[in-house]
mmCIF file of C-alpha atoms in Angstrom:
data_model
loop_
_atom_site.group_PDB
_atom_site.id
_atom_site.type_symbol
_atom_site.label_atom_id
_atom_site.label_comp_id
_atom_site.label_asym_id
_atom_site.label_seq_id
_atom_site.Cartn_x
_atom_site.Cartn_y
_atom_site.Cartn_z
ATOM 1 C CA MET O 1 0.000 0.000 0.000
ATOM 2 C CA GLY O 2 1.501 3.352 -1.046
ATOM 3 C CA SER O 3 1.890 6.215 1.387
ATOM 4 C CA ALA O 4 -0.968 8.271 -0.114
ATOM 5 C CA SER O 5 -3.364 5.340 -0.042
ATOM 6 C CA SER O 6 -2.138 4.411 3.465
ATOM 7 C CA ARG O 7 -2.850 7.961 4.658
ATOM 8 C CA ASP O 8 -6.285 7.922 3.021
ATOM 9 C CA HIS O 9 -7.036 4.552 4.641
ATOM 10 C CA LEU O 10 -6.011 5.886 8.063
ATOM 11 C CA MET O 11 -8.076 9.068 7.573
ATOM 12 C CA LYS O 12 -11.172 6.991 6.738
ATOM 13 C CA LEU O 13 -10.557 4.688 9.697
ATOM 14 C CA LEU O 14 -9.855 7.385 12.278
ATOM 15 C CA GLU O 15 -12.209 10.213 11.235
ATOM 16 C CA PRO O 16 -15.286 8.603 12.867
ATOM 17 C CA VAL O 17 -13.235 7.718 15.973
ATOM 18 C CA VAL O 18 -12.052 11.321 16.384
ATOM 19 C CA SER O 19 -15.540 12.677 15.557
ATOM 20 C CA ALA O 20 -17.063 10.486 18.269
ATOM 21 C CA GLU O 21 -14.825 12.347 20.740
ATOM 22 C CA GLY O 22 -16.227 15.694 19.541
ATOM 23 C CA LEU O 23 -13.136 16.696 17.557
ATOM 24 C CA ASP O 24 -12.217 17.266 13.909
ATOM 25 C CA LEU O 25 -9.478 15.146 12.346
ATOM 26 C CA GLU O 26 -7.252 17.739 10.670
ATOM 27 C CA ASP O 27 -4.362 15.624 9.414
ATOM 28 C CA ILE O 28 -2.448 12.374 9.711
ATOM 29 C CA THR O 29 1.212 11.836 8.895
ATOM 30 C CA VAL O 30 3.312 8.709 9.117
ATOM 31 C CA THR O 31 7.084 9.212 9.188
ATOM 32 C CA GLN O 32 10.013 6.939 9.819
ATOM 33 C CA ALA O 33 11.743 7.583 13.167
ATOM 34 C CA GLY O 34 14.714 5.252 13.365
ATOM 35 C CA LYS O 35 13.470 1.665 13.370
ATOM 36 C CA ARG O 36 9.983 2.780 14.348
ATOM 37 C CA ARG O 37 7.337 4.777 12.574
ATOM 38 C CA LEU O 38 5.701 7.877 14.021
ATOM 39 C CA LEU O 39 1.962 8.231 13.462
ATOM 40 C CA ARG O 40 1.019 11.850 14.103
ATOM 41 C CA VAL O 41 -2.713 12.572 14.413
ATOM 42 C CA ILE O 42 -3.704 16.258 14.415
ATOM 43 C CA VAL O 43 -7.101 17.130 15.949
ATOM 44 C CA ASP O 44 -8.933 20.370 16.662
ATOM 45 C CA ARG O 45 -12.324 21.773 17.637
ATOM 46 C CA ASP O 46 -14.040 25.091 18.170
ATOM 47 C CA GLY O 47 -12.813 26.526 21.451
ATOM 48 C CA GLY O 48 -9.509 24.660 21.280
ATOM 49 C CA VAL O 49 -8.283 21.296 22.489
ATOM 50 C CA SER O 50 -7.383 20.543 26.104
ATOM 51 C CA LEU O 51 -4.985 17.906 27.408
ATOM 52 C CA ASP O 52 -8.023 15.895 28.519
ATOM 53 C CA HIS O 53 -9.338 15.938 24.932
ATOM 54 C CA ILE O 54 -5.930 14.789 23.668
ATOM 55 C CA ALA O 55 -5.793 11.949 26.229
ATOM 56 C CA ASP O 56 -9.331 10.765 25.426
ATOM 57 C CA VAL O 57 -8.881 10.801 21.667
ATOM 58 C CA SER O 58 -5.442 9.197 21.986
ATOM 59 C CA GLN O 59 -6.968 6.223 23.831
ATOM 60 C CA ALA O 60 -9.793 5.933 21.291
ATOM 61 C CA VAL O 61 -7.404 6.097 18.322
ATOM 62 C CA SER O 62 -5.059 3.578 19.928
ATOM 63 C CA ALA O 63 -7.949 1.147 20.502
ATOM 64 C CA ALA O 64 -9.155 1.548 16.901
ATOM 65 C CA LEU O 65 -5.653 0.884 15.553
ATOM 66 C CA ASP O 66 -5.261 -2.167 17.824
ATOM 67 C CA ASP O 67 -8.507 -3.587 16.396
ATOM 68 C CA THR O 68 -7.234 -3.361 12.805
ATOM 69 C CA ASP O 69 -4.033 -4.049 10.896
ATOM 70 C CA ALA O 70 -3.937 -0.483 9.545
ATOM 71 C CA MET O 71 -0.407 0.103 10.872
ATOM 72 C CA GLY O 72 0.837 -3.383 10.021
ATOM 73 C CA GLN O 73 2.924 -5.515 12.354
ATOM 74 C CA SER O 74 5.957 -3.265 12.799
ATOM 75 C CA ALA O 75 6.323 -0.972 15.810
ATOM 76 C CA TYR O 76 5.060 2.593 15.748
ATOM 77 C CA THR O 77 4.606 5.510 18.115
ATOM 78 C CA LEU O 78 1.263 7.316 18.258
ATOM 79 C CA GLU O 79 1.321 11.081 18.805
ATOM 80 C CA VAL O 80 -1.947 13.024 19.064
ATOM 81 C CA SER O 81 -1.781 16.814 19.147
ATOM 82 C CA SER O 82 -3.537 20.001 18.154
ATOM 83 C CA PRO O 83 -2.395 22.013 15.146
ATOM 84 C CA GLY O 84 0.420 24.476 15.686
ATOM 85 C CA VAL O 85 0.280 28.166 14.958
ATOM 86 C CA ASP O 86 2.062 27.497 11.647
ATOM 87 C CA ARG O 87 -0.823 25.405 10.278
ATOM 88 C CA PRO O 88 -2.109 26.925 7.042
ATOM 89 C CA LEU O 89 -5.673 28.221 7.167
ATOM 90 C CA THR O 90 -7.338 26.377 4.300
ATOM 91 C CA GLU O 91 -10.836 25.490 5.536
ATOM 92 C CA PRO O 92 -13.624 27.814 6.739
ATOM 93 C CA ARG O 93 -13.384 26.245 10.222
ATOM 94 C CA HIS O 94 -9.668 27.141 10.378
ATOM 95 C CA TRP O 95 -10.466 30.800 9.699
ATOM 96 C CA ARG O 96 -13.353 30.777 12.213
ATOM 97 C CA ARG O 97 -11.135 29.281 14.915
ATOM 98 C CA ALA O 98 -8.508 31.977 14.315
ATOM 99 C CA ALA O 99 -10.953 34.838 15.025
ATOM 100 C CA ARG O 100 -9.251 37.956 16.447
ATOM 101 C CA ARG O 101 -5.843 36.708 15.303
ATOM 102 C CA LEU O 102 -3.538 38.580 12.949
ATOM 103 C CA VAL O 103 -3.180 36.689 9.653
ATOM 104 C CA LYS O 104 -1.380 36.931 6.362
ATOM 105 C CA ALA O 105 -3.705 35.840 3.542
ATOM 106 C CA GLU O 106 -2.268 34.696 0.225
ATOM 107 C CA MET O 107 -4.684 35.410 -2.601
ATOM 108 C CA ARG O 108 -5.049 33.280 -5.740
ATOM 109 C CA ASP O 109 -3.985 36.286 -7.844
ATOM 110 C CA GLY O 110 -0.621 36.309 -6.027
ATOM 111 C CA SER O 111 -1.280 39.304 -3.795
ATOM 112 C CA VAL O 112 -0.986 39.173 -0.016
ATOM 113 C CA VAL O 113 -3.329 40.789 2.507
ATOM 114 C CA GLU O 114 -2.468 41.151 6.181
ATOM 115 C CA GLY O 115 -5.117 41.897 8.768
ATOM 116 C CA ARG O 116 -6.994 40.747 11.840
ATOM 117 C CA ILE O 117 -9.845 38.242 11.472
ATOM 118 C CA MET O 118 -13.045 39.867 12.689
ATOM 119 C CA ALA O 119 -15.457 37.129 11.543
ATOM 120 C CA ALA O 120 -15.603 34.097 9.269
ATOM 121 C CA ASP O 121 -18.533 32.197 7.803
ATOM 122 C CA ASP O 122 -19.077 29.515 5.143
ATOM 123 C CA ASP O 123 -18.373 31.925 2.256
ATOM 124 C CA GLY O 124 -15.485 34.062 3.419
ATOM 125 C CA VAL O 125 -13.660 35.988 6.075
ATOM 126 C CA ASP O 126 -13.896 39.588 7.280
ATOM 127 C CA LEU O 127 -10.547 41.208 8.048
ATOM 128 C CA ASP O 128 -9.626 44.476 9.686
ATOM 129 C CA VAL O 129 -6.872 45.724 7.376
ATOM 130 C CA ALA O 130 -5.222 48.844 8.822
ATOM 131 C CA GLY O 131 -8.512 49.942 10.401
ATOM 132 C CA ALA O 132 -10.671 49.265 7.332
ATOM 133 C CA ALA O 133 -13.009 46.290 6.950
ATOM 134 C CA ARG O 134 -12.269 44.002 4.023
ATOM 135 C CA ARG O 135 -14.211 40.915 2.937
ATOM 136 C CA LEU O 136 -12.255 38.044 1.359
ATOM 137 C CA ASP O 137 -14.181 35.220 -0.312
ATOM 138 C CA TYR O 138 -12.690 31.748 0.134
ATOM 139 C CA GLU O 139 -12.757 31.213 -3.633
ATOM 140 C CA ASP O 140 -10.254 34.107 -3.928
ATOM 141 C CA LEU O 141 -8.012 32.838 -1.096
ATOM 142 C CA ALA O 142 -5.175 30.382 -1.615
ATOM 143 C CA ARG O 143 -4.420 30.065 2.097
ATOM 144 C CA GLY O 144 -3.628 32.050 5.196
ATOM 145 C CA ARG O 145 -1.263 31.871 8.131
ATOM 146 C CA VAL O 146 -1.640 33.169 11.646
ATOM 147 C CA GLN O 147 1.094 35.665 12.429
ATOM 148 C CA VAL O 148 2.937 35.217 15.704
ATOM 149 C CA GLU O 149 2.221 38.097 18.059
ATOM 150 C CA PHE O 150 4.036 38.580 21.321
ATOM 151 C CA ARG O 151 1.139 40.661 22.589
ATOM 152 C CA ARG O 152 -2.192 39.504 21.167
ATOM 153 C CA ILE O 153 -5.326 41.656 20.970
ATOM 154 C CA ASP O 154 -6.823 39.569 23.826
ATOM 155 C CA ASP O 155 -3.945 40.747 26.054
ATOM 156 C CA VAL O 156 -4.375 44.388 25.035
ATOM 157 C CA ASP O 157 -8.173 44.305 25.641
ATOM 158 C CA GLY O 158 -7.624 43.104 29.199
ATOM 159 C CA ASP O 159 -5.139 45.853 30.110
ATOM 160 C CA GLU O 160 -6.432 48.792 32.097
ATOM 161 C CA GLY O 161 -3.600 51.093 31.228
#
């Protein structure tokens, strides 16, 4: 089984398992780590993922893999985590979950727009670009990335002076 078909097989196997835990399966990667393989399962949900969520879904995924031969007979390490800040924003739910964050949006025409996500729905995202509202439709977006901020807007809003 090739790596693409193996990944697809794992996605189909694990998506309902992760969904049953109230999470979205964002990605799966299998990489060689010495003599073992590393199976990395990336999960997320609205409101973020806690360590308890990670532990619960890790046990459920482990049980599902034990019940099948999806990983074959050779040893592997299972790692379940949430997406990092460097994850590209490619789905409407990614944009929605990044509300109030500063992002750099790459447009299909090659231009780049940087602004703060004010809202996102099924059709597009509303950004505050230098104090002006700008609507970007998903069909015009290639992808976006959250920009690392040392002092996020949430921190500024909570300051009294």
